[in-house]
Amino acid sequence: YVKRNSSNKMAFYSINIDNNISEKKRLENQLQNALAENQFTLYYQSFIDSRKEKIVGFEALIRWQHPEKGLIPPGVFIPLAEENGLIKEIGDWVLEESCREIKKLNNRFNRNYFISVNVSPEQFISQDFIKKVKSTLQKTGLKAENLELEITERTTVENIDYTVKALNQLQELGVKTSIDDFGTGYSSLNYIKEFAINTLKIDKSFIDEFITDNNNRAIVNTIITLAHSLNLEVVAEGVETINQAEKLKAVDCDLLQGYYYSHPEPIKNIITELEKLNQQ
Ligand code: C2E
Ligand code: MG
Ligand code: MG
Ligand code: MG
């Protein structure tokens, strides 16, 4: 695997919307039209198999190409969309667009890359979500096993009974599921055991000082051991240094993701990179 220098071209949008009500209202109004105006775009960040040192899949990460403000990161507008209900429509768009793009990528390179899609609680618990997943797979032709849905502990603890049911239905479809930002929420180990999930994604905050901090190292080791004993895969998110990558491999972490390997990039950059890798 070749490490590539990549600049993260996201113009950081730094207004603190919590302290600026009118700015928040304005942004919220503009968000209503963003979908119709085609202003959303997806960036893709690779997952690296830690043993083979190869790209095995990508996570879809949404950005808002705002006509005046430039690229706005999801941390700014996803919470707004969750508040005002727009998240369902946006989430549907992300699901379909990313499945279509990864299917095209797999055809082009004759591979089986998977796509991992972030799903908000409001989206996950909505009546027609499972139906939407099914129809999206049909429409795009992507294999169910090449789709992974990332939910957070917030989704699971707020809706335990429903979550158990929905995860079972997704498993029946053959779609994979993961718990994102694992370790930062309140999921009890008891529930983890009940959930038909495939993967735990260890939150970046534990990886940040994985090397230097004994407590974080203990937490990461424990999550990996727990996951493997429950037959789950583990992803480390936010891997930024070779040191972290090597140590995570040594403790048997399955997949690695982070700036050390690659930043999230538009699909055309991913294609260029895969073409280069294929020529080697
Ligand atoms: P997440 O799903 O936990 O995604 C990881 C975030 O960390 C991404 O930020 C990614 O760009 C960033 N990241 C990845 N590797 C590194 C690293 O090595 N160092 C650092 N400092 N950061 C790294 P991003 O793209 O701004 O997304 C933030 C959050 O927004 C995501 O966190 C996810 O919760 C949410 N999000 C993004 N796209 C979507 C979407 O389509 N739907 C929903 N519902 N939420 C989304
Ligand atoms: Mg995620
Ligand atoms: Mg995450
Ligand atoms: Mg995270």
mmCIF file of C-alpha atoms and ligand atoms in Angstrom:
data_model
loop_
_atom_site.group_PDB
_atom_site.id
_atom_site.type_symbol
_atom_site.label_atom_id
_atom_site.label_comp_id
_atom_site.label_asym_id
_atom_site.label_seq_id
_atom_site.Cartn_x
_atom_site.Cartn_y
_atom_site.Cartn_z
ATOM 1 C CA TYR A 1 0.000 0.000 0.000
ATOM 2 C CA VAL A 2 1.400 3.375 -0.984
ATOM 3 C CA LYS A 3 0.878 6.255 1.347
ATOM 4 C CA ARG A 4 -0.138 9.314 -0.529
ATOM 5 C CA ASN A 5 0.246 12.931 0.377
ATOM 6 C CA SER A 6 -3.110 14.489 0.273
ATOM 7 C CA SER A 7 -4.271 17.875 1.284
ATOM 8 C CA ASN A 8 -7.590 18.023 2.978
ATOM 9 C CA LYS A 9 -9.204 20.719 0.949
ATOM 10 C CA MET A 10 -12.131 21.305 3.207
ATOM 11 C CA ALA A 11 -12.449 24.997 3.883
ATOM 12 C CA PHE A 12 -13.072 25.044 7.570
ATOM 13 C CA TYR A 13 -16.289 26.625 8.343
ATOM 14 C CA SER A 14 -15.838 27.951 11.789
ATOM 15 C CA ILE A 15 -18.820 30.005 12.830
ATOM 16 C CA ASN A 16 -20.074 28.702 16.126
ATOM 17 C CA ILE A 17 -23.698 28.236 15.208
ATOM 18 C CA ASP A 18 -24.732 27.514 18.776
ATOM 19 C CA ASN A 19 -23.951 31.108 19.670
ATOM 20 C CA ASN A 20 -25.415 32.590 16.557
ATOM 21 C CA ILE A 21 -29.128 31.993 16.264
ATOM 22 C CA SER A 22 -29.778 33.969 13.096
ATOM 23 C CA GLU A 23 -26.857 32.329 11.329
ATOM 24 C CA LYS A 24 -28.247 28.977 12.386
ATOM 25 C CA LYS A 25 -31.707 29.867 11.027
ATOM 26 C CA ARG A 26 -30.225 31.050 7.741
ATOM 27 C CA LEU A 27 -28.200 27.885 7.336
ATOM 28 C CA GLU A 28 -31.231 25.789 8.175
ATOM 29 C CA ASN A 29 -33.291 27.521 5.487
ATOM 30 C CA GLN A 30 -30.557 27.011 2.933
ATOM 31 C CA LEU A 31 -30.319 23.383 3.949
ATOM 32 C CA GLN A 32 -33.943 22.906 2.826
ATOM 33 C CA ASN A 33 -32.916 23.580 -0.776
ATOM 34 C CA ALA A 34 -29.497 21.979 -0.756
ATOM 35 C CA LEU A 35 -30.713 18.584 -1.907
ATOM 36 C CA ALA A 36 -32.813 19.954 -4.776
ATOM 37 C CA GLU A 37 -29.909 22.223 -5.749
ATOM 38 C CA ASN A 38 -27.484 19.297 -5.864
ATOM 39 C CA GLN A 39 -25.203 20.856 -3.283
ATOM 40 C CA PHE A 40 -24.283 17.693 -1.403
ATOM 41 C CA THR A 41 -21.271 15.673 -2.338
ATOM 42 C CA LEU A 42 -19.690 12.526 -0.948
ATOM 43 C CA TYR A 43 -16.073 12.014 0.017
ATOM 44 C CA TYR A 44 -14.693 8.527 0.463
ATOM 45 C CA GLN A 45 -12.151 7.357 3.026
ATOM 46 C CA SER A 46 -10.527 3.962 2.666
ATOM 47 C CA PHE A 47 -10.427 1.073 5.115
ATOM 48 C CA ILE A 48 -7.153 -0.845 5.153
ATOM 49 C CA ASP A 49 -6.951 -4.543 5.958
ATOM 50 C CA SER A 50 -4.208 -4.558 8.578
ATOM 51 C CA ARG A 51 -2.808 -7.961 7.594
ATOM 52 C CA LYS A 52 -2.869 -7.604 3.821
ATOM 53 C CA GLU A 53 -2.114 -3.862 3.862
ATOM 54 C CA LYS A 54 -4.734 -3.417 1.181
ATOM 55 C CA ILE A 55 -7.775 -1.236 0.674
ATOM 56 C CA VAL A 56 -10.892 -3.308 1.284
ATOM 57 C CA GLY A 57 -13.617 -0.679 1.402
ATOM 58 C CA PHE A 58 -14.585 2.948 1.850
ATOM 59 C CA GLU A 59 -16.657 5.070 4.185
ATOM 60 C CA ALA A 60 -18.951 7.662 2.589
ATOM 61 C CA LEU A 61 -18.692 11.074 4.286
ATOM 62 C CA ILE A 62 -21.023 13.837 3.226
ATOM 63 C CA ARG A 63 -20.043 17.503 2.588
ATOM 64 C CA TRP A 64 -22.197 20.456 1.696
ATOM 65 C CA GLN A 65 -20.882 22.482 -1.211
ATOM 66 C CA HIS A 66 -22.367 25.794 -0.137
ATOM 67 C CA PRO A 67 -22.598 28.401 -2.927
ATOM 68 C CA GLU A 68 -20.994 31.141 -0.802
ATOM 69 C CA LYS A 69 -19.373 29.422 2.128
ATOM 70 C CA GLY A 70 -17.551 26.621 0.359
ATOM 71 C CA LEU A 71 -17.336 23.083 1.664
ATOM 72 C CA ILE A 72 -19.182 22.714 4.962
ATOM 73 C CA PRO A 73 -18.332 19.641 7.068
ATOM 74 C CA PRO A 74 -21.089 17.308 8.306
ATOM 75 C CA GLY A 75 -20.434 18.188 11.931
ATOM 76 C CA VAL A 76 -22.018 21.580 11.189
ATOM 77 C CA PHE A 77 -25.141 20.621 9.238
ATOM 78 C CA ILE A 78 -25.989 17.014 10.148
ATOM 79 C CA PRO A 79 -27.115 18.073 13.659
ATOM 80 C CA LEU A 80 -29.353 20.735 12.028
ATOM 81 C CA ALA A 81 -30.783 18.166 9.633
ATOM 82 C CA GLU A 82 -31.417 15.797 12.550
ATOM 83 C CA GLU A 83 -33.263 18.548 14.401
ATOM 84 C CA ASN A 84 -35.546 19.547 11.550
ATOM 85 C CA GLY A 85 -36.203 16.125 10.039
ATOM 86 C CA LEU A 86 -34.316 16.701 6.786
ATOM 87 C CA ILE A 87 -31.917 13.932 7.743
ATOM 88 C CA LYS A 88 -34.192 11.253 6.301
ATOM 89 C CA GLU A 89 -34.091 12.681 2.801
ATOM 90 C CA ILE A 90 -30.398 13.458 3.042
ATOM 91 C CA GLY A 91 -29.691 9.987 4.404
ATOM 92 C CA ASP A 92 -31.629 8.360 1.570
ATOM 93 C CA TRP A 93 -29.592 10.349 -0.918
ATOM 94 C CA VAL A 94 -26.292 9.341 0.728
ATOM 95 C CA LEU A 95 -27.296 5.688 0.713
ATOM 96 C CA GLU A 96 -28.264 5.606 -2.936
ATOM 97 C CA GLU A 97 -25.433 7.787 -4.236
ATOM 98 C CA SER A 98 -22.741 5.857 -2.346
ATOM 99 C CA CYS A 99 -24.106 2.426 -3.332
ATOM 100 C CA ARG A 100 -24.206 3.516 -6.964
ATOM 101 C CA GLU A 101 -20.670 4.922 -6.889
ATOM 102 C CA ILE A 102 -19.147 1.878 -5.206
ATOM 103 C CA LYS A 103 -20.941 -0.474 -7.584
ATOM 104 C CA LYS A 104 -19.417 1.477 -10.480
ATOM 105 C CA LEU A 105 -16.003 1.348 -8.813
ATOM 106 C CA ASN A 106 -16.277 -2.416 -8.301
ATOM 107 C CA ASN A 107 -17.254 -2.924 -11.928
ATOM 108 C CA ARG A 108 -14.440 -0.727 -13.158
ATOM 109 C CA PHE A 109 -11.705 -2.403 -11.107
ATOM 110 C CA ASN A 110 -13.290 -5.834 -10.880
ATOM 111 C CA ARG A 111 -13.181 -5.737 -7.084
ATOM 112 C CA ASN A 112 -15.427 -6.276 -4.131
ATOM 113 C CA TYR A 113 -14.924 -3.100 -2.157
ATOM 114 C CA PHE A 114 -17.548 -2.468 0.482
ATOM 115 C CA ILE A 115 -19.156 0.864 1.224
ATOM 116 C CA SER A 116 -19.846 1.948 4.778
ATOM 117 C CA VAL A 117 -22.624 4.490 5.261
ATOM 118 C CA ASN A 118 -23.299 6.555 8.404
ATOM 119 C CA VAL A 119 -26.920 6.362 9.524
ATOM 120 C CA SER A 120 -28.486 8.841 11.939
ATOM 121 C CA PRO A 121 -30.769 7.559 14.709
ATOM 122 C CA GLU A 122 -33.782 9.368 13.191
ATOM 123 C CA GLN A 123 -33.110 7.671 9.885
ATOM 124 C CA PHE A 124 -32.461 4.229 11.334
ATOM 125 C CA ILE A 125 -35.662 4.106 13.363
ATOM 126 C CA SER A 126 -37.896 5.471 10.601
ATOM 127 C CA GLN A 127 -40.651 3.113 9.420
ATOM 128 C CA ASP A 128 -39.435 2.603 5.888
ATOM 129 C CA PHE A 129 -35.687 2.425 6.462
ATOM 130 C CA ILE A 130 -35.291 -1.317 5.870
ATOM 131 C CA LYS A 131 -37.468 -1.066 2.784
ATOM 132 C CA LYS A 132 -35.300 1.785 1.548
ATOM 133 C CA VAL A 133 -32.144 -0.293 2.031
ATOM 134 C CA LYS A 134 -33.677 -3.157 0.102
ATOM 135 C CA SER A 135 -34.855 -0.996 -2.781
ATOM 136 C CA THR A 136 -31.520 0.812 -2.958
ATOM 137 C CA LEU A 137 -29.668 -2.478 -3.348
ATOM 138 C CA GLN A 138 -32.088 -3.519 -6.067
ATOM 139 C CA LYS A 139 -31.870 -0.196 -7.855
ATOM 140 C CA THR A 140 -28.077 0.066 -7.788
ATOM 141 C CA GLY A 141 -27.245 -3.619 -8.163
ATOM 142 C CA LEU A 142 -24.789 -3.531 -5.269
ATOM 143 C CA LYS A 143 -24.470 -6.820 -3.417
ATOM 144 C CA ALA A 144 -25.891 -6.687 0.114
ATOM 145 C CA GLU A 145 -22.612 -8.004 1.534
ATOM 146 C CA ASN A 146 -20.849 -4.947 0.074
ATOM 147 C CA LEU A 147 -22.952 -2.558 2.120
ATOM 148 C CA GLU A 148 -22.235 -1.730 5.748
ATOM 149 C CA LEU A 149 -24.350 0.609 7.848
ATOM 150 C CA GLU A 150 -22.731 2.524 10.719
ATOM 151 C CA ILE A 151 -24.939 3.311 13.665
ATOM 152 C CA THR A 152 -23.872 4.834 16.956
ATOM 153 C CA GLU A 153 -24.448 3.821 20.531
ATOM 154 C CA ARG A 154 -26.950 6.686 20.712
ATOM 155 C CA THR A 155 -29.177 4.873 18.205
ATOM 156 C CA THR A 156 -28.970 1.610 20.080
ATOM 157 C CA VAL A 157 -29.547 2.785 23.650
ATOM 158 C CA GLU A 158 -32.469 4.999 22.758
ATOM 159 C CA ASN A 159 -34.356 2.269 20.902
ATOM 160 C CA ILE A 160 -33.178 -1.090 22.148
ATOM 161 C CA ASP A 161 -36.115 -3.289 21.161
ATOM 162 C CA TYR A 162 -36.486 -1.742 17.753
ATOM 163 C CA THR A 163 -32.728 -1.838 17.169
ATOM 164 C CA VAL A 164 -32.570 -5.570 17.900
ATOM 165 C CA LYS A 165 -35.378 -6.165 15.412
ATOM 166 C CA ALA A 166 -34.001 -3.916 12.686
ATOM 167 C CA LEU A 167 -30.483 -5.349 13.002
ATOM 168 C CA ASN A 168 -31.887 -8.844 12.610
ATOM 169 C CA GLN A 169 -33.746 -7.809 9.462
ATOM 170 C CA LEU A 170 -30.608 -6.237 8.024
ATOM 171 C CA GLN A 171 -28.652 -9.381 8.800
ATOM 172 C CA GLU A 172 -31.276 -11.421 6.958
ATOM 173 C CA LEU A 173 -30.791 -9.164 3.962
ATOM 174 C CA GLY A 174 -27.056 -9.841 4.176
ATOM 175 C CA VAL A 175 -26.218 -6.205 4.903
ATOM 176 C CA LYS A 176 -23.414 -5.612 7.446
ATOM 177 C CA THR A 177 -23.671 -3.295 10.410
ATOM 178 C CA SER A 178 -21.196 -1.599 12.700
ATOM 179 C CA ILE A 179 -21.201 0.480 15.850
ATOM 180 C CA ASP A 180 -19.418 3.761 15.118
ATOM 181 C CA ASP A 181 -17.458 5.781 17.699
ATOM 182 C CA PHE A 182 -17.524 2.740 19.950
ATOM 183 C CA GLY A 183 -16.610 3.459 23.548
ATOM 184 C CA THR A 184 -17.859 7.032 23.665
ATOM 185 C CA GLY A 185 -21.530 6.250 24.305
ATOM 186 C CA TYR A 186 -23.425 4.185 26.788
ATOM 187 C CA SER A 187 -23.940 0.823 25.185
ATOM 188 C CA SER A 188 -23.900 -1.893 27.726
ATOM 189 C CA LEU A 189 -21.989 -5.035 26.903
ATOM 190 C CA ASN A 190 -25.208 -6.891 27.488
ATOM 191 C CA TYR A 191 -26.817 -5.249 24.469
ATOM 192 C CA ILE A 192 -23.793 -5.614 22.251
ATOM 193 C CA LYS A 193 -24.210 -9.325 22.754
ATOM 194 C CA GLU A 194 -27.871 -9.141 21.652
ATOM 195 C CA PHE A 195 -27.233 -7.055 18.548
ATOM 196 C CA ALA A 196 -26.702 -8.719 15.189
ATOM 197 C CA ILE A 197 -23.730 -6.533 14.280
ATOM 198 C CA ASN A 198 -20.504 -7.305 12.434
ATOM 199 C CA THR A 199 -18.069 -4.612 13.448
ATOM 200 C CA LEU A 200 -16.986 -2.294 16.244
ATOM 201 C CA LYS A 201 -15.294 0.940 15.234
ATOM 202 C CA ILE A 202 -13.063 2.122 18.061
ATOM 203 C CA ASP A 203 -13.435 5.864 18.413
ATOM 204 C CA LYS A 204 -10.549 8.086 17.406
ATOM 205 C CA SER A 205 -10.294 9.528 20.927
ATOM 206 C CA PHE A 206 -8.888 6.187 22.171
ATOM 207 C CA ILE A 207 -6.535 5.889 19.207
ATOM 208 C CA ASP A 208 -5.149 9.419 19.627
ATOM 209 C CA GLU A 209 -3.051 8.502 22.643
ATOM 210 C CA PHE A 210 -3.014 4.794 22.151
ATOM 211 C CA ILE A 211 0.784 4.791 22.132
ATOM 212 C CA THR A 212 1.497 7.077 25.055
ATOM 213 C CA ASP A 213 -1.374 6.541 27.434
ATOM 214 C CA ASN A 214 -1.629 3.280 29.377
ATOM 215 C CA ASN A 215 -5.353 3.657 29.989
ATOM 216 C CA ASN A 216 -6.156 4.155 26.328
ATOM 217 C CA ARG A 217 -3.966 1.220 25.412
ATOM 218 C CA ALA A 218 -5.817 -0.938 27.918
ATOM 219 C CA ILE A 219 -9.188 0.198 26.555
ATOM 220 C CA VAL A 220 -8.201 -0.488 22.948
ATOM 221 C CA ASN A 221 -6.809 -3.917 23.814
ATOM 222 C CA THR A 222 -9.957 -4.741 25.747
ATOM 223 C CA ILE A 223 -12.280 -3.684 22.921
ATOM 224 C CA ILE A 224 -10.307 -5.792 20.433
ATOM 225 C CA THR A 225 -10.413 -8.826 22.708
ATOM 226 C CA LEU A 226 -14.114 -8.328 23.408
ATOM 227 C CA ALA A 227 -14.916 -7.931 19.725
ATOM 228 C CA HIS A 228 -13.002 -11.019 18.683
ATOM 229 C CA SER A 229 -14.535 -13.141 21.402
ATOM 230 C CA LEU A 230 -17.970 -12.084 20.102
ATOM 231 C CA ASN A 231 -16.847 -12.839 16.544
ATOM 232 C CA LEU A 232 -16.874 -9.194 15.525
ATOM 233 C CA GLU A 233 -14.359 -7.308 13.405
ATOM 234 C CA VAL A 234 -12.632 -4.248 14.797
ATOM 235 C CA VAL A 235 -11.800 -1.027 13.012
ATOM 236 C CA ALA A 236 -9.534 1.642 14.477
ATOM 237 C CA GLU A 237 -10.581 5.106 13.330
ATOM 238 C CA GLY A 238 -8.349 8.158 13.220
ATOM 239 C CA VAL A 239 -5.022 6.367 12.693
ATOM 240 C CA GLU A 240 -2.610 9.208 12.011
ATOM 241 C CA THR A 241 0.894 7.805 12.507
ATOM 242 C CA ILE A 242 2.921 4.799 11.463
ATOM 243 C CA ASN A 243 3.548 4.152 15.124
ATOM 244 C CA GLN A 244 -0.170 3.798 15.830
ATOM 245 C CA ALA A 245 -0.665 1.653 12.734
ATOM 246 C CA GLU A 246 2.134 -0.762 13.667
ATOM 247 C CA LYS A 247 1.006 -1.099 17.276
ATOM 248 C CA LEU A 248 -2.611 -1.644 16.246
ATOM 249 C CA LYS A 249 -1.510 -4.411 13.903
ATOM 250 C CA ALA A 250 0.465 -5.960 16.724
ATOM 251 C CA VAL A 251 -2.656 -6.168 18.887
ATOM 252 C CA ASP A 252 -4.601 -7.748 16.030
ATOM 253 C CA CYS A 253 -6.872 -4.879 15.016
ATOM 254 C CA ASP A 254 -8.540 -6.012 11.771
ATOM 255 C CA LEU A 255 -9.053 -2.802 9.837
ATOM 256 C CA LEU A 256 -7.394 0.602 9.991
ATOM 257 C CA GLN A 257 -8.698 3.942 8.867
ATOM 258 C CA GLY A 258 -7.223 7.418 9.191
ATOM 259 C CA TYR A 259 -5.150 10.220 7.747
ATOM 260 C CA TYR A 260 -2.012 8.073 7.919
ATOM 261 C CA TYR A 261 -3.496 6.020 5.076
ATOM 262 C CA SER A 262 -5.773 8.501 3.400
ATOM 263 C CA HIS A 263 -8.013 11.476 3.864
ATOM 264 C CA PRO A 264 -11.601 11.388 2.642
ATOM 265 C CA GLU A 265 -11.493 12.245 -1.081
ATOM 266 C CA PRO A 266 -13.942 12.809 -3.941
ATOM 267 C CA ILE A 267 -14.597 9.676 -5.996
ATOM 268 C CA LYS A 268 -12.507 10.905 -8.916
ATOM 269 C CA ASN A 269 -9.410 11.045 -6.699
ATOM 270 C CA ILE A 270 -10.138 7.533 -5.444
ATOM 271 C CA ILE A 271 -10.331 6.296 -9.042
ATOM 272 C CA THR A 272 -7.021 7.976 -9.895
ATOM 273 C CA GLU A 273 -5.378 6.398 -6.872
ATOM 274 C CA LEU A 274 -6.716 2.916 -7.610
ATOM 275 C CA GLU A 275 -5.527 3.222 -11.194
ATOM 276 C CA LYS A 276 -2.037 4.038 -9.928
ATOM 277 C CA LEU A 277 -2.068 1.122 -7.484
ATOM 278 C CA ASN A 278 -3.216 -1.231 -10.244
ATOM 279 C CA GLN A 279 -0.276 -0.245 -12.438
ATOM 280 C CA GLN A 280 2.297 -1.205 -9.828
HETATM 281 P P1 C2E B 1 -17.476 9.485 11.763
HETATM 282 O O1 C2E B 1 -18.428 8.633 11.024
HETATM 283 O O2 C2E B 1 -16.946 8.976 13.040
HETATM 284 O O3 C2E B 1 -16.327 9.792 10.720
HETATM 285 C C1 C2E B 1 -14.985 10.027 11.080
HETATM 286 C C2 C2E B 1 -14.614 11.482 10.975
HETATM 287 O O4 C2E B 1 -13.256 11.636 11.334
HETATM 288 C C3 C2E B 1 -14.745 12.082 9.583
HETATM 289 O O5 C2E B 1 -15.020 13.473 9.723
HETATM 290 C C4 C2E B 1 -13.333 11.897 9.032
HETATM 291 O O6 C2E B 1 -13.018 12.814 7.995
HETATM 292 C C5 C2E B 1 -12.507 12.167 10.255
HETATM 293 N N1 C2E B 1 -11.225 11.453 10.233
HETATM 294 C C6 C2E B 1 -10.924 10.305 9.606
HETATM 295 N N2 C2E B 1 -9.629 9.954 9.833
HETATM 296 C C7 C2E B 1 -9.119 10.915 10.627
HETATM 297 C C8 C2E B 1 -7.808 11.135 11.204
HETATM 298 O O7 C2E B 1 -6.874 10.364 11.032
HETATM 299 N N3 C2E B 1 -7.651 12.266 11.970
HETATM 300 C C9 C2E B 1 -8.687 13.153 12.164
HETATM 301 N N4 C2E B 1 -8.437 14.240 12.919
HETATM 302 N N5 C2E B 1 -9.922 12.970 11.649
HETATM 303 C C10 C2E B 1 -10.134 11.875 10.891
HETATM 304 P P2 C2E B 1 -16.182 14.172 8.898
HETATM 305 O O8 C2E B 1 -16.149 13.713 7.477
HETATM 306 O O9 C2E B 1 -16.111 15.629 9.178
HETATM 307 O O10 C2E B 1 -17.496 13.572 9.558
HETATM 308 C C11 C2E B 1 -17.837 13.837 10.891
HETATM 309 C C12 C2E B 1 -19.035 13.042 11.334
HETATM 310 O O11 C2E B 1 -20.198 13.446 10.602
HETATM 311 C C13 C2E B 1 -18.910 11.549 11.054
HETATM 312 O O12 C2E B 1 -18.134 10.943 12.059
HETATM 313 C C14 C2E B 1 -20.366 11.135 11.095
HETATM 314 O O13 C2E B 1 -20.803 10.968 12.409
HETATM 315 C C15 C2E B 1 -21.058 12.338 10.504
HETATM 316 N N6 C2E B 1 -21.373 12.066 9.080
HETATM 317 C C16 C2E B 1 -20.589 12.177 7.989
HETATM 318 N N7 C2E B 1 -21.246 11.826 6.859
HETATM 319 C C17 C2E B 1 -22.493 11.478 7.255
HETATM 320 C C18 C2E B 1 -23.677 11.006 6.565
HETATM 321 O O14 C2E B 1 -23.696 10.793 5.340
HETATM 322 N N8 C2E B 1 -24.788 10.770 7.338
HETATM 323 C C19 C2E B 1 -24.795 10.950 8.695
HETATM 324 N N9 C2E B 1 -25.917 10.683 9.378
HETATM 325 N N10 C2E B 1 -23.714 11.370 9.367
HETATM 326 C C20 C2E B 1 -22.583 11.633 8.659
HETATM 327 MG MG MG B 2 -18.591 6.707 10.582
HETATM 328 MG MG MG B 3 -16.567 7.071 13.421
HETATM 329 MG MG MG B 4 -15.633 9.128 15.366
#
